[in-house]
Tab-separated table of C-alpha atoms and ligand atoms in Angstrom:
chain	number	residue	atom	x	y	z
O	1	MET	CA	29.271	5.311	-12.173
O	2	THR	CA	25.986	3.485	-12.612
O	3	ILE	CA	22.725	4.841	-11.269
O	4	GLY	CA	20.532	2.481	-9.264
O	5	MET	CA	16.846	2.677	-8.478
O	6	PRO	CA	15.564	4.812	-5.604
O	7	ARG	CA	15.177	3.101	-2.216
O	8	GLY	CA	11.890	1.327	-1.700
O	9	THR	CA	11.199	0.871	-5.421
O	10	TYR	CA	11.596	-2.142	-7.686
O	11	ASP	CA	11.592	-3.115	-11.338
O	12	VAL	CA	9.234	-5.732	-12.678
O	13	LEU	CA	11.273	-7.518	-15.309
O	14	PRO	CA	9.610	-9.130	-18.336
O	15	GLU	CA	10.234	-12.599	-16.881
O	16	GLU	CA	7.884	-11.861	-13.979
O	17	ILE	CA	5.414	-9.525	-15.638
O	18	HIS	CA	2.927	-12.360	-16.208
O	19	ARG	CA	2.341	-12.500	-12.438
O	20	TRP	CA	1.360	-8.844	-12.470
O	21	HIS	CA	-0.828	-9.241	-15.534
O	22	HIS	CA	-2.591	-12.133	-13.816
O	23	LEU	CA	-3.295	-10.041	-10.699
O	24	GLU	CA	-4.400	-7.036	-12.714
O	25	HIS	CA	-6.603	-9.168	-14.921
O	26	LEU	CA	-8.368	-10.749	-11.949
O	27	ALA	CA	-8.739	-7.389	-10.198
O	28	ARG	CA	-10.479	-5.958	-13.257
O	29	GLU	CA	-12.490	-9.137	-13.736
O	30	TRP	CA	-13.887	-9.086	-10.184
O	31	ALA	CA	-14.556	-5.350	-10.489
O	32	ARG	CA	-16.521	-6.103	-13.660
O	33	ARG	CA	-18.541	-8.891	-12.048
O	34	TYR	CA	-19.383	-6.695	-9.061
O	35	HIS	CA	-20.326	-3.859	-11.425
O	36	PHE	CA	-17.596	-1.355	-10.555
O	37	SER	CA	-16.318	1.059	-13.234
O	38	GLU	CA	-12.733	2.194	-13.393
O	39	VAL	CA	-11.803	5.755	-12.492
O	40	ARG	CA	-8.347	7.213	-13.168
O	41	THR	CA	-7.252	10.203	-11.161
O	42	PRO	CA	-3.910	12.058	-11.276
O	43	ILE	CA	-0.801	10.643	-9.622
O	44	PHE	CA	-0.375	13.940	-7.764
O	45	GLU	CA	-2.946	16.134	-6.053
O	46	HIS	CA	-3.004	19.267	-3.916
O	47	THR	CA	-1.398	18.383	-0.583
O	48	GLU	CA	-4.423	19.763	1.205
O	49	LEU	CA	-6.607	17.008	-0.261
O	50	PHE	CA	-4.744	14.364	1.719
O	51	GLN	CA	-4.374	16.527	4.823
O	52	ARG	CA	-8.155	16.893	4.899
O	53	GLY	CA	-9.167	13.603	3.312
O	54	VAL	CA	-6.783	11.225	5.053
O	55	GLY	CA	-6.445	13.169	8.288
O	56	GLU	CA	-3.786	15.214	10.058
O	57	THR	CA	-3.141	12.635	12.772
O	58	THR	CA	-2.514	9.669	10.489
O	59	ASP	CA	0.882	8.097	9.815
O	60	ILE	CA	0.398	8.936	6.164
O	61	VAL	CA	-0.022	12.674	6.651
O	62	GLU	CA	2.302	12.954	9.642
O	63	LYS	CA	5.310	11.296	8.095
O	64	GLU	CA	4.795	9.376	4.869
O	65	MET	CA	3.880	11.834	2.122
O	66	TYR	CA	6.027	12.717	-0.877
O	67	THR	CA	5.302	16.417	-0.908
O	68	PHE	CA	6.957	18.992	-3.135
O	69	THR	CA	6.393	22.528	-4.312
O	70	ASP	CA	6.071	23.097	-8.023
O	71	ARG	CA	7.569	26.008	-9.908
O	72	LYS	CA	4.698	28.285	-8.912
O	73	GLY	CA	5.134	27.457	-5.235
O	74	ARG	CA	2.050	25.224	-4.955
O	75	SER	CA	2.279	22.305	-2.570
O	76	LEU	CA	1.588	19.009	-4.351
O	77	THR	CA	1.768	15.431	-3.084
O	78	LEU	CA	2.207	12.104	-4.843
O	79	ARG	CA	-0.940	10.206	-3.954
O	80	PRO	CA	-0.375	7.975	-0.895
O	81	GLU	CA	-3.780	6.263	-1.216
O	82	GLY	CA	-6.782	6.267	-3.511
O	83	THR	CA	-9.914	7.179	-1.586
O	84	ALA	CA	-9.336	10.914	-1.131
O	85	ALA	CA	-8.749	11.397	-4.856
O	86	VAL	CA	-11.760	9.267	-5.823
O	87	VAL	CA	-13.966	11.334	-3.542
O	88	ARG	CA	-12.436	14.565	-4.861
O	89	SER	CA	-13.294	13.439	-8.369
O	90	PHE	CA	-16.824	12.421	-7.327
O	91	VAL	CA	-17.392	15.876	-5.825
O	92	GLU	CA	-15.599	17.811	-8.570
O	93	HIS	CA	-17.728	16.289	-11.334
O	94	LYS	CA	-20.927	16.508	-9.261
O	95	VAL	CA	-21.452	12.794	-9.660
O	96	TYR	CA	-23.550	12.875	-6.482
O	97	ALA	CA	-26.243	14.636	-8.539
O	98	GLN	CA	-26.587	11.533	-10.727
O	99	PRO	CA	-28.511	8.398	-9.760
O	100	GLN	CA	-26.763	6.558	-6.927
O	101	PRO	CA	-24.931	4.504	-5.822
O	102	THR	CA	-21.641	5.141	-7.594
O	103	LYS	CA	-19.344	2.133	-7.758
O	104	TRP	CA	-15.815	2.978	-8.835
O	105	TYR	CA	-12.516	1.114	-8.733
O	106	TYR	CA	-8.893	2.094	-9.323
O	107	LEU	CA	-5.660	0.260	-9.982
O	108	GLY	CA	-2.347	2.064	-9.895
O	109	PRO	CA	0.754	3.208	-8.049
O	110	MET	CA	0.729	4.897	-4.627
O	111	PHE	CA	3.662	6.588	-2.891
O	112	ARG	CA	4.597	6.621	0.772
O	113	TYR	CA	7.859	7.602	2.393
O	114	GLU	CA	8.207	4.598	4.691
O	115	ARG	CA	11.121	2.556	5.938
O	116	PRO	CA	11.411	-0.083	3.228
O	117	GLN	CA	11.170	-3.730	4.307
O	118	SER	CA	9.605	-6.818	2.875
O	119	GLY	CA	6.046	-6.001	1.838
O	120	ARG	CA	6.615	-2.285	2.355
O	121	PHE	CA	7.699	-0.115	-0.540
O	122	ARG	CA	7.840	3.584	-1.332
O	123	GLN	CA	6.076	3.059	-4.618
O	124	PHE	CA	3.508	0.269	-4.552
O	125	VAL	CA	0.396	-0.690	-6.491
O	126	GLN	CA	-3.073	-0.691	-5.028
O	127	PHE	CA	-6.310	-2.094	-6.349
O	128	GLY	CA	-9.204	-0.461	-4.555
O	129	ALA	CA	-12.911	0.165	-4.916
O	130	GLU	CA	-15.405	2.595	-3.449
O	131	VAL	CA	-19.185	2.634	-3.224
O	132	LEU	CA	-20.600	6.124	-2.750
O	133	GLY	CA	-24.203	6.993	-2.094
O	134	SER	CA	-25.521	4.088	-0.051
O	135	SER	CA	-25.390	3.516	3.678
O	136	GLU	CA	-27.046	0.105	3.440
O	137	PRO	CA	-25.198	-2.623	5.371
O	138	CYS	CA	-25.401	-5.010	2.418
O	139	VAL	CA	-23.044	-2.663	0.549
O	140	ASP	CA	-20.465	-3.211	3.300
O	141	ALA	CA	-20.888	-6.956	2.843
O	142	GLU	CA	-20.651	-6.593	-0.930
O	143	VAL	CA	-17.311	-4.789	-0.748
O	144	ILE	CA	-15.970	-7.422	1.647
O	145	ALA	CA	-17.249	-10.210	-0.622
O	146	LEU	CA	-15.460	-8.656	-3.603
O	147	VAL	CA	-12.154	-8.766	-1.730
O	148	ASP	CA	-12.819	-12.308	-0.538
O	149	ASP	CA	-13.604	-13.523	-4.069
O	150	PHE	CA	-10.580	-11.743	-5.505
O	151	LEU	CA	-8.205	-13.266	-2.927
O	152	ARG	CA	-9.637	-16.745	-3.407
O	153	SER	CA	-9.406	-16.500	-7.190
O	154	LEU	CA	-5.688	-15.828	-6.749
O	155	GLY	CA	-5.407	-19.101	-4.867
O	156	ILE	CA	-4.773	-17.411	-1.516
O	157	ARG	CA	-6.349	-19.466	1.276
O	158	GLN	CA	-4.551	-18.748	4.527
O	159	PHE	CA	-6.126	-15.479	5.541
O	160	ARG	CA	-8.632	-14.252	8.048
O	161	LEU	CA	-11.052	-11.363	7.986
O	162	GLU	CA	-11.183	-9.046	10.988
O	163	LEU	CA	-14.170	-6.817	11.474
O	164	ASN	CA	-15.013	-3.905	13.723
O	165	SER	CA	-17.299	-0.941	13.956
O	166	LEU	CA	-15.843	2.484	14.667
O	167	GLY	CA	-19.179	4.122	15.428
O	168	CYS	CA	-20.235	7.545	14.225
O	169	SER	CA	-20.103	11.152	15.323
O	170	GLU	CA	-22.769	10.375	17.897
O	171	CYS	CA	-21.177	7.402	19.665
O	172	ARG	CA	-17.478	7.895	18.985
O	173	PRO	CA	-17.114	10.873	21.362
O	174	ARG	CA	-18.496	8.738	24.207
O	175	HIS	CA	-15.946	6.043	23.518
O	176	ARG	CA	-13.253	8.658	23.145
O	177	GLU	CA	-13.953	9.975	26.638
O	178	ALA	CA	-13.835	6.486	28.111
O	179	LEU	CA	-10.612	5.780	26.242
O	180	LEU	CA	-9.034	9.034	27.407
O	181	SER	CA	-9.882	8.328	31.044
O	182	SER	CA	-8.216	4.952	30.828
O	183	LEU	CA	-5.153	6.187	28.927
O	184	ARG	CA	-4.365	9.464	30.719
O	185	PRO	CA	-2.934	7.689	33.784
O	186	VAL	CA	-0.420	5.779	31.601
O	187	ARG	CA	0.367	8.695	29.313
O	188	GLU	CA	4.032	8.939	30.309
O	189	SER	CA	4.642	5.294	29.411
O	190	LEU	CA	3.280	5.547	25.861
O	191	CYS	CA	5.595	6.057	22.892
O	192	PRO	CA	6.207	9.702	21.843
O	193	ASP	CA	3.850	9.381	18.849
O	194	CYS	CA	1.023	8.131	21.051
O	195	GLN	CA	1.652	10.779	23.697
O	196	SER	CA	1.184	13.449	21.093
O	197	ARG	CA	-1.873	11.702	19.695
O	198	LEU	CA	-3.532	11.136	23.036
O	199	GLU	CA	-5.617	14.307	23.140
O	200	ARG	CA	-5.921	14.727	19.374
O	201	ASN	CA	-6.990	11.222	18.367
O	202	PRO	CA	-6.818	8.601	21.129
O	203	LEU	CA	-8.404	5.935	18.934
O	204	ARG	CA	-5.246	5.843	16.843
O	205	ILE	CA	-3.260	4.680	19.883
O	206	LEU	CA	-4.936	1.283	19.562
O	207	ASP	CA	-3.320	1.028	16.112
O	208	CYS	CA	0.228	1.692	17.386
O	209	LYS	CA	2.682	-1.042	16.422
O	210	ASN	CA	4.860	-0.408	19.508
O	211	GLU	CA	4.797	-3.446	21.836
O	212	ARG	CA	4.713	-1.394	25.060
O	213	CYS	CA	1.792	0.670	23.790
O	214	ARG	CA	-0.046	-2.506	22.845
O	215	GLN	CA	0.348	-3.901	26.360
O	216	LEU	CA	-0.729	-0.651	27.989
O	217	THR	CA	-3.861	-0.513	25.868
O	218	ALA	CA	-4.793	-4.184	26.193
O	219	ASP	CA	-7.757	-3.607	28.502
O	220	THR	CA	-9.008	-0.248	27.299
O	221	PRO	CA	-12.767	0.210	26.848
O	222	SER	CA	-14.137	-1.377	23.689
O	223	ILE	CA	-15.773	0.758	21.028
O	224	LEU	CA	-18.364	-1.977	20.616
O	225	ASP	CA	-19.684	-1.300	24.122
O	226	HIS	CA	-20.261	2.331	23.197
O	227	LEU	CA	-22.048	2.073	19.840
O	228	CYS	CA	-25.287	4.023	19.486
O	229	ASP	CA	-28.402	2.071	18.464
O	230	GLY	CA	-27.997	2.984	14.796
O	231	CYS	CA	-24.374	1.828	14.613
O	232	ALA	CA	-25.044	-1.322	16.650
O	233	ASP	CA	-27.888	-2.201	14.306
O	234	HIS	CA	-25.778	-1.478	11.213
O	235	PHE	CA	-22.981	-3.683	12.538
O	236	ALA	CA	-25.383	-6.527	13.330
O	237	ARG	CA	-26.858	-6.361	9.843
O	238	VAL	CA	-23.441	-6.360	8.147
O	239	ARG	CA	-22.653	-9.493	10.131
O	240	THR	CA	-25.927	-11.129	9.104
O	241	PHE	CA	-25.175	-10.462	5.428
O	242	LEU	CA	-21.679	-11.897	5.796
O	243	ASP	CA	-23.161	-14.972	7.458
O	244	ARG	CA	-25.534	-15.364	4.517
O	245	LEU	CA	-22.536	-15.313	2.158
O	246	ARG	CA	-20.739	-17.780	4.444
O	247	ILE	CA	-17.852	-15.354	4.834
O	248	GLU	CA	-16.107	-16.003	8.127
O	249	TYR	CA	-14.879	-13.081	10.215
O	250	HIS	CA	-13.447	-12.325	13.625
O	251	VAL	CA	-14.668	-9.285	15.491
O	252	ASN	CA	-11.641	-7.298	16.656
O	253	PRO	CA	-12.656	-4.254	18.719
O	254	ARG	CA	-9.065	-2.976	18.690
O	255	MET	CA	-8.879	-2.659	14.941
O	256	VAL	CA	-9.232	1.037	14.193
O	257	ARG	CA	-7.554	1.405	10.786
O	258	GLY	CA	-5.009	4.060	9.989
O	259	LEU	CA	-7.195	6.662	8.372
O	260	ASP	CA	-9.124	9.281	10.298
O	261	TYR	CA	-12.226	9.334	8.150
O	262	TYR	CA	-13.612	5.880	8.899
O	263	THR	CA	-17.031	5.457	10.485
O	264	GLN	CA	-18.916	2.259	11.355
O	265	THR	CA	-17.599	-0.810	9.506
O	266	ALA	CA	-13.827	-1.326	9.391
O	267	PHE	CA	-12.202	-4.487	8.125
O	268	GLU	CA	-8.838	-6.054	7.386
O	269	PHE	CA	-7.848	-9.192	5.562
O	270	ILE	CA	-4.785	-10.632	7.253
O	271	ALA	CA	-2.587	-13.288	5.676
O	272	GLU	CA	-1.212	-15.908	7.999
O	273	SER	CA	1.666	-17.043	5.790
O	274	VAL	CA	3.737	-13.849	5.918
O	275	GLY	CA	5.112	-12.205	9.052
O	276	ALA	CA	4.765	-8.638	10.233
O	277	VAL	CA	3.127	-7.117	7.181
O	278	GLY	CA	0.223	-9.526	7.174
O	279	THR	CA	-2.484	-7.037	6.220
O	280	ILE	CA	-3.161	-7.644	2.565
O	281	ALA	CA	-6.393	-5.721	2.134
O	282	ALA	CA	-8.222	-3.228	4.277
O	283	GLY	CA	-11.083	-0.826	4.179
O	284	GLY	CA	-14.154	0.566	5.780
O	285	ARG	CA	-17.008	2.997	5.762
O	286	TYR	CA	-16.414	6.750	5.664
O	287	ASN	CA	-19.770	8.457	5.913
O	288	GLY	CA	-18.382	11.922	6.671
O	289	LEU	CA	-15.646	12.121	4.062
O	290	VAL	CA	-17.579	13.398	1.056
O	291	ALA	CA	-19.046	16.269	3.052
O	292	SER	CA	-15.655	17.106	4.555
O	293	LEU	CA	-14.239	17.413	1.036
O	294	GLY	CA	-16.901	19.886	0.073
O	295	GLY	CA	-19.585	17.623	-1.353
O	296	GLU	CA	-23.073	16.768	-0.205
O	297	ASP	CA	-23.531	14.485	2.766
O	298	VAL	CA	-22.988	11.244	0.833
O	299	PRO	CA	-22.016	7.999	2.595
O	300	GLY	CA	-19.203	5.820	1.281
O	301	ILE	CA	-17.331	2.604	1.820
O	302	GLY	CA	-14.257	1.126	0.157
O	303	PHE	CA	-11.190	-1.053	0.363
O	304	ALA	CA	-7.650	-1.165	-0.961
O	305	THR	CA	-5.242	-4.017	-1.413
O	306	GLY	CA	-1.502	-3.903	-2.156
O	307	LEU	CA	-0.495	-6.080	-5.096
O	308	GLU	CA	3.106	-6.602	-3.908
O	309	ARG	CA	1.864	-8.205	-0.704
O	310	LEU	CA	-0.550	-10.409	-2.622
O	311	LEU	CA	2.333	-11.658	-4.762
O	312	ALA	CA	4.383	-12.346	-1.619
O	313	VAL	CA	1.502	-14.272	-0.056
O	314	MET	CA	0.943	-16.281	-3.230
O	315	LYS	CA	4.615	-17.184	-3.165
O	316	ALA	CA	4.489	-18.130	0.511
O	317	GLU	CA	1.434	-20.306	-0.083
O	318	GLY	CA	3.067	-21.858	-3.125
O	319	VAL	CA	0.422	-20.822	-5.644
O	320	GLU	CA	1.586	-20.383	-9.202
O	321	SER	CA	0.387	-17.762	-11.633
O	322	PRO	CA	-0.634	-19.138	-15.029
O	323	ALA	CA	2.370	-19.577	-17.328
O	324	PRO	CA	3.230	-16.572	-19.500
O	325	GLU	CA	1.924	-16.416	-23.064
O	326	ARG	CA	4.300	-18.099	-25.462
O	327	LEU	CA	5.363	-16.965	-28.884
O	328	ASP	CA	3.284	-18.714	-31.581
O	329	CYS	CA	5.762	-18.830	-34.448
O	330	TYR	CA	9.436	-18.304	-34.996
O	331	VAL	CA	10.385	-17.816	-38.607
O	332	VAL	CA	13.721	-19.268	-39.692
O	333	ALA	CA	15.028	-18.056	-43.046
O	334	LEU	CA	18.170	-18.874	-44.999
O	335	GLY	CA	19.564	-16.652	-47.714
O	336	GLU	CA	18.863	-13.093	-48.754
O	337	GLU	CA	15.795	-13.840	-50.906
O	338	ALA	CA	14.208	-16.167	-48.363
O	339	ARG	CA	14.765	-13.592	-45.610
O	340	ALA	CA	12.920	-10.943	-47.580
O	341	THR	CA	9.985	-13.289	-48.179
O	342	ALA	CA	10.046	-14.416	-44.547
O	343	PHE	CA	9.972	-10.820	-43.409
O	344	ALA	CA	6.769	-10.216	-45.383
O	345	LEU	CA	5.276	-13.477	-44.103
O	346	LEU	CA	6.127	-12.406	-40.553
O	347	ARG	CA	4.014	-9.304	-40.934
O	348	GLN	CA	1.093	-11.350	-42.272
O	349	LEU	CA	1.339	-13.672	-39.284
O	350	ARG	CA	1.245	-10.724	-36.908
O	351	GLN	CA	-1.648	-9.131	-38.743
O	352	ALA	CA	-3.504	-12.438	-38.456
O	353	GLY	CA	-3.171	-12.197	-34.675
O	354	LEU	CA	-0.242	-14.509	-34.077
O	355	ALA	CA	2.744	-13.618	-31.921
O	356	ALA	CA	5.670	-14.097	-34.263
O	357	ASP	CA	9.327	-13.224	-34.576
O	358	LEU	CA	12.407	-14.046	-36.628
O	359	ASP	CA	16.149	-14.015	-36.190
O	360	HIS	CA	17.355	-10.439	-36.443
O	361	LEU	CA	21.018	-11.347	-36.344
O	362	ASN	CA	21.241	-13.123	-39.688
O	363	ARG	CA	22.619	-16.292	-38.089
O	364	LYS	CA	23.214	-19.780	-39.453
O	365	LEU	CA	20.444	-22.387	-39.541
O	366	LYS	CA	21.521	-24.111	-36.339
O	367	ALA	CA	21.715	-20.875	-34.373
O	368	GLN	CA	18.311	-19.823	-35.699
O	369	LEU	CA	16.729	-23.119	-34.689
O	370	LYS	CA	18.258	-22.750	-31.268
O	371	ALA	CA	16.803	-19.256	-31.010
O	372	ALA	CA	13.437	-20.658	-32.114
O	373	ASP	CA	13.677	-23.215	-29.329
O	374	ARG	CA	14.691	-20.635	-26.725
O	375	SER	CA	11.844	-18.350	-27.761
O	376	GLY	CA	9.362	-20.978	-26.570
O	377	ALA	CA	7.497	-20.743	-29.892
O	378	LYS	CA	4.983	-23.460	-30.662
O	379	TRP	CA	5.927	-23.496	-34.347
O	380	ALA	CA	9.061	-22.894	-36.363
O	381	LEU	CA	8.477	-21.831	-39.975
O	382	ILE	CA	11.558	-22.734	-41.971
O	383	LEU	CA	12.183	-21.117	-45.319
O	384	GLY	CA	15.279	-21.953	-47.404
O	385	GLU	CA	16.131	-21.498	-51.074
O	386	GLU	CA	14.402	-24.734	-52.067
O	387	GLU	CA	11.205	-23.978	-50.228
O	388	LEU	CA	11.270	-20.535	-51.744
O	389	SER	CA	11.389	-21.947	-55.272
O	390	ARG	CA	8.447	-24.235	-54.439
O	391	GLN	CA	6.590	-21.411	-52.644
O	392	THR	CA	6.390	-23.538	-49.492
O	393	ILE	CA	7.672	-23.547	-45.926
O	394	GLN	CA	8.601	-26.314	-43.526
O	395	LEU	CA	6.223	-26.156	-40.590
O	396	ARG	CA	7.861	-27.652	-37.537
O	397	ASN	CA	5.925	-28.464	-34.394
O	398	MET	CA	8.430	-27.520	-31.689
O	399	ALA	CA	6.800	-29.739	-29.077
O	400	ASP	CA	7.413	-33.052	-30.862
O	401	GLY	CA	9.799	-32.068	-33.681
O	402	SER	CA	7.432	-33.301	-36.396
O	403	GLN	CA	7.658	-31.351	-39.628
O	404	GLU	CA	5.646	-30.987	-42.788
O	405	GLU	CA	5.884	-28.894	-45.929
O	406	ILE	CA	2.957	-26.592	-46.662
O	407	SER	CA	2.356	-23.968	-49.331
O	408	PHE	CA	2.611	-20.228	-48.576
O	409	ALA	CA	-1.103	-19.823	-49.096
O	410	ASP	CA	-1.879	-22.395	-46.421
O	411	VAL	CA	0.320	-20.945	-43.667
O	412	ILE	CA	-2.034	-18.356	-42.193
O	413	PRO	CA	-5.290	-20.382	-42.376
O	414	ARG	CA	-3.536	-23.420	-40.971
O	415	LEU	CA	-1.894	-21.635	-38.024
O	416	SER	CA	-4.879	-19.500	-37.105
O	417	ALA	CA	-7.049	-22.637	-37.126
O	418	THR	CA	-4.733	-24.503	-34.741
O	419	MET	CA	-4.455	-21.462	-32.484
O	420	LYS	CA	-8.238	-21.143	-32.291
O	421	ALA	CA	-8.640	-24.840	-31.572
O	422	ARG	CA	-6.158	-24.516	-28.703
O	423	GLU	CA	-7.813	-21.497	-27.191
O	424	GLN	CA	-11.088	-23.360	-26.846
G	501	ATP	P1	0.140	-0.919	7.401
G	501	ATP	O1	-0.503	-1.029	8.727
G	501	ATP	O2	0.721	-2.217	6.898
G	501	ATP	O3	1.080	0.232	7.299
G	501	ATP	P2	-1.866	0.723	6.218
G	501	ATP	O4	-2.945	0.813	7.203
G	501	ATP	O5	-0.926	1.852	6.071
G	501	ATP	O6	-1.043	-0.634	6.389
G	501	ATP	P3	-3.674	1.034	4.020
G	501	ATP	O7	-3.445	2.476	3.903
G	501	ATP	O8	-4.944	0.549	4.549
G	501	ATP	O9	-2.458	0.345	4.795
G	501	ATP	O10	-3.417	0.345	2.593
G	501	ATP	C1	-4.126	-0.813	2.167
G	501	ATP	C2	-3.179	-1.851	1.685
G	501	ATP	O11	-2.169	-1.312	0.865
G	501	ATP	C3	-2.410	-2.571	2.767
G	501	ATP	O12	-3.165	-3.580	3.338
G	501	ATP	C4	-1.237	-3.132	2.001
G	501	ATP	O13	-1.637	-4.297	1.292
G	501	ATP	C5	-0.970	-2.051	1.014
G	501	ATP	N1	0.126	-1.165	1.461
G	501	ATP	C6	0.064	-0.105	2.297
G	501	ATP	N2	1.257	0.468	2.433
G	501	ATP	C7	2.106	-0.236	1.640
G	501	ATP	C8	3.496	-0.125	1.320
G	501	ATP	N3	4.264	0.854	1.833
G	501	ATP	N4	4.046	-1.030	0.465
G	501	ATP	C9	3.288	-1.999	-0.076
G	501	ATP	N5	1.973	-2.149	0.180
G	501	ATP	C10	1.389	-1.275	1.029
G	502	MG	MG1	1.008	2.208	6.766
């Protein structure tokens, strides 16, 4: 009996790892350029953190968490998203007492018990960033610009940005009342989830994926008509900053985002090349979250993007990741003595910074050369009895098959020089 992987998970095999490295490299590179520092929080947290920080009426908390009790009976949960833990860390280490704003990013696995389908996994990787300590609208635009630059640097072009404002504790209740009055009459026709959400969090009904619910809520009152002066002004200024950066967006008053803690700006980047799971990055402002997790009243905004979906979109748009790094040298040795010398040379090559390998199966010359070819190495270093007696090797350029004999002493300087020349 063989054991397979759990549902909703996947392996990244070495032949495709370069795609992941490319994504991760660009994520870190854009974080660096936008002056975000990496934070690493635990993979599991107290369940209560997500109940409070993500919200009791969200899909995540209602049905998607991997929750377990440890041996002491404590309830722990594999992190389903990054923001709650980042804020917990910010509060726990009293970072709010330091000069603000705080700009942090994270890159790592998240866990949600969802029905697996394309673009939806139970373990998936998110790159996300948070700015804490500034309520300025240009910060909202900066976070959006980071995502936009990151997506474009991956070669992704067919996406649109949707933007909304969810108001604040002053204006949201007014919209909530208007929404409730329009939804109560159709309550019985909503899906069971929405019926139960109606009184608790009617805004979330606009986010329901059920077709019938979408129709029933098509003409509900818009949040944008209910914004208070402060939120309306904030929204207008975010839009002005985006215009200045020439970032196009579509205002979508129905977009409410899945998480309970959002206030004011909410946004989603939606890819047009893939079907149902088109949202590739999403985020928004959460001015009440830090206080609700026991910190000072510090505003925040952030985003998260799922790397699996980005890879799927890149594939759909036909953009290639850069080719994987190739081996620099493959050492071919014949005979016991030559092998021993080659083995020492191999270590020198590696210590000089070259990626190098040799045949570990003690095969014949032809088989070794074939292995050298298969390895993709740029150079084969061939060492037989004769070369050994002359203290030389045959240096073969695998691209054109040309070969020359050089002395042992010249191998490292020669190869490191060509490698450097190529890198430039
Ligand atoms: P959806 O509406 O698709 O369920 P969501 O609102 O739950 O998305 P967020 O919590 O905002 O998603 O997560 C941000 C991003 O993380 C998504 O845009 C997506 O790229 C990615 N993501 C979320 N859930 C999954 C998953 N189960 N598998 C892979 N990627 C995911
Ligand atoms: Mg979801």
